[in-house]
Structures are given as C-alpha cells and as structure tokens.
Amino acid sequence: MRSLALIALLSIAQVDLRSSTAALKSPDPASRTRAACDIRELGSGAQEAIPLLLDLLADGSPVDPAVCDERTWRWTQQRDVTTTPGEQAASALVAIGTPAYEPLTRVLKGPVWIARGNAAWALGALGNHAATPLLAAVLRDTEPAVRRRGAWALGALDASESLPALIEALKDSDVGVREQVAWALGAIGDRRAVDALMNALSDQAASVREQAAWALGALGDHKAAAALSKALKDPEARVRRKAAWALGAIGG
C-alpha cells in the first residue's frame, strides 16, 4: 500500500511539473511567476524545467508577490513591493540545486543584464564557492543592478578570496553598489577590509556610511574605534545610530 501511495504522489508531482512548465510560457506575467513558484516547491525533482527557467531569468515584468503566496496579500497592499518572473525563476533554480549551477554560470556571461543579475543572485544562494571568481568579475559588469547582485552573492558565499575585488568596488560610481559591497565586506568578516571601510565612513551617501559603520561593527576590530567615534557626529541620525551600535559591538 505504501509503495502504491508513493507512486500516486510521484504521478501527481509529474503532472504538476508538466502543467507548471507549460505555464512558464504563458503570455501573462503573473501566470509565469506563479508557475516558477510552483516549480520551486518541487525542488530537485524539477530538473526538466531548467531550460525554461533559464529563459525566464530575463523576464523583468513587475508582478505582485501575492500571486505566489496569498498570505502576503495584506503585507503587499501596504508597501510598494513587486517581484518578477525572472526573480522567481532564479529562486526555483536554487531549489533545484546542483544541476542548475553550470547553466547559471553560462547565463552570467550572457547579453541580457536582467538575466545576468538574477543568475548572480542564484549563484550566491546556491552556495557553491566555485562561483566566486565569476561573481568577482560581475563587480565590473556594465549594469549597476548586476554589480549589486554580484556583491550580495559574494557576501552570501562568505567569499574572502574576493576581498580585493570588493574593496575596489567600494569606489563604484553607483551608490547602491557601494552600499551592497560594504554589507558584503561585513558579512564576510575579514579584517583586512577595515581600512577600506573606515574610508567609506566618509562616503558622500549616508546609506553607504551607515552600511560601512555596520560592517565595522561586524568585523569587531578595535582599530576602527576612532573612526566610528568621529561618525557619532555624522549629520545623518541613522549613521550616528549605526556608529554607536558598532562601537558597542567592538567594545570601543
């Protein structure tokens, strides 16, 4: 009886996968997004959907995230939050796991920047450190949104070998990239980044200064105490608050 029940469940899963895979090609962005979310729930059993999910990575159509989980409806009604079919395809590829790794690395070198950004996020979420050199190269991508995803991915991978590339990226022309890089350096936790992060406390953007203060607190190096003390006089309250937290974290 148990084996018959298992066969029945597998048959249902196969039907669900076929219908969801077909829906990935729907003309409706919400339907494409929902299909990717449904495939994500199937996890490693959805390998045959990889090619279509890879194609969907380039889809940046804005969609209400409630299409994937109605429980988010109240939350999304109160905030300007959207997702895209491409983002949910990336999440599904992460759920599929290792078989998606090599195809994602190829997308990372492709011509469509939305796809490259989603692939970078997915490679970070997959947790395979072999992607580190490719993601470090993403920090030089022509599109700021892709560079931001690459910085996040390196932080998620705890990729200390990417430290030189990340430190260089603290000089990026895009505020969002610099902010994400500061976060990544704090997440990695390598104290060789302390000097660069102290310099970032003087960044023109308050969001970067705030993130640099957090990162210095996360690193916990007393060398940063003087710079953080100076940041207590920052014109932006959020920077001052984060500097105070960081000083407490390092015992300064």
Tab-separated table of N, CA and C in Angstrom, residues 33 103 106 135 137 145 149 153 156 160 163 188 195 198 234-235 245:
chain	number	residue	atom	x	y	z
A	33	THR	N	4.983	33.881	-13.288
A	33	THR	CA	5.559	33.970	-11.941
A	33	THR	C	5.041	32.852	-11.051
A	103	PRO	N	24.525	25.703	-15.823
A	103	PRO	CA	23.742	26.573	-16.709
A	103	PRO	C	23.687	28.024	-16.231
A	106	ARG	N	26.677	30.071	-17.230
A	106	ARG	CA	26.652	30.492	-18.631
A	106	ARG	C	25.781	31.733	-18.814
A	135	LEU	N	31.725	35.622	-9.954
A	135	LEU	CA	30.976	36.682	-9.282
A	135	LEU	C	31.852	37.899	-9.008
A	137	ALA	N	34.112	38.881	-11.011
A	137	ALA	CA	34.134	39.555	-12.308
A	137	ALA	C	32.850	40.346	-12.546
A	145	ALA	N	22.779	47.299	-11.471
A	145	ALA	CA	21.919	46.309	-10.810
A	145	ALA	C	22.582	44.937	-10.769
A	149	ARG	N	23.918	42.740	-7.387
A	149	ARG	CA	23.629	41.320	-7.148
A	149	ARG	C	24.923	40.531	-6.952
A	153	ALA	N	25.953	38.360	-3.683
A	153	ALA	CA	26.282	36.942	-3.807
A	153	ALA	C	27.621	36.618	-3.158
A	156	ALA	N	27.093	36.525	0.497
A	156	ALA	CA	26.356	35.321	0.870
A	156	ALA	C	27.249	34.089	0.856
A	160	SER	N	35.963	35.208	1.090
A	160	SER	CA	37.073	36.074	1.490
A	160	SER	C	38.097	36.254	0.376
A	163	LEU	N	38.029	39.526	-1.612
A	163	LEU	CA	38.234	40.774	-0.883
A	163	LEU	C	38.843	41.887	-1.738
A	188	ILE	N	31.348	38.954	5.211
A	188	ILE	CA	32.498	38.057	5.066
A	188	ILE	C	33.335	38.051	6.340
A	195	ASP	N	40.418	49.065	6.830
A	195	ASP	CA	40.861	50.373	6.338
A	195	ASP	C	39.916	50.910	5.268
A	198	MET	N	36.705	52.032	6.876
A	198	MET	CA	36.862	53.306	7.587
A	198	MET	C	36.825	54.466	6.596
A	234	ASP	N	28.144	62.435	12.667
A	234	ASP	CA	27.647	62.474	11.291
A	234	ASP	C	26.343	63.279	11.226
A	235	PRO	N	26.122	64.025	10.149
A	235	PRO	CA	24.886	64.809	10.048
A	235	PRO	C	23.615	63.960	9.952
A	245	TRP	N	26.086	51.733	17.624
A	245	TRP	CA	25.954	50.269	17.738
A	245	TRP	C	27.293	49.580	17.500
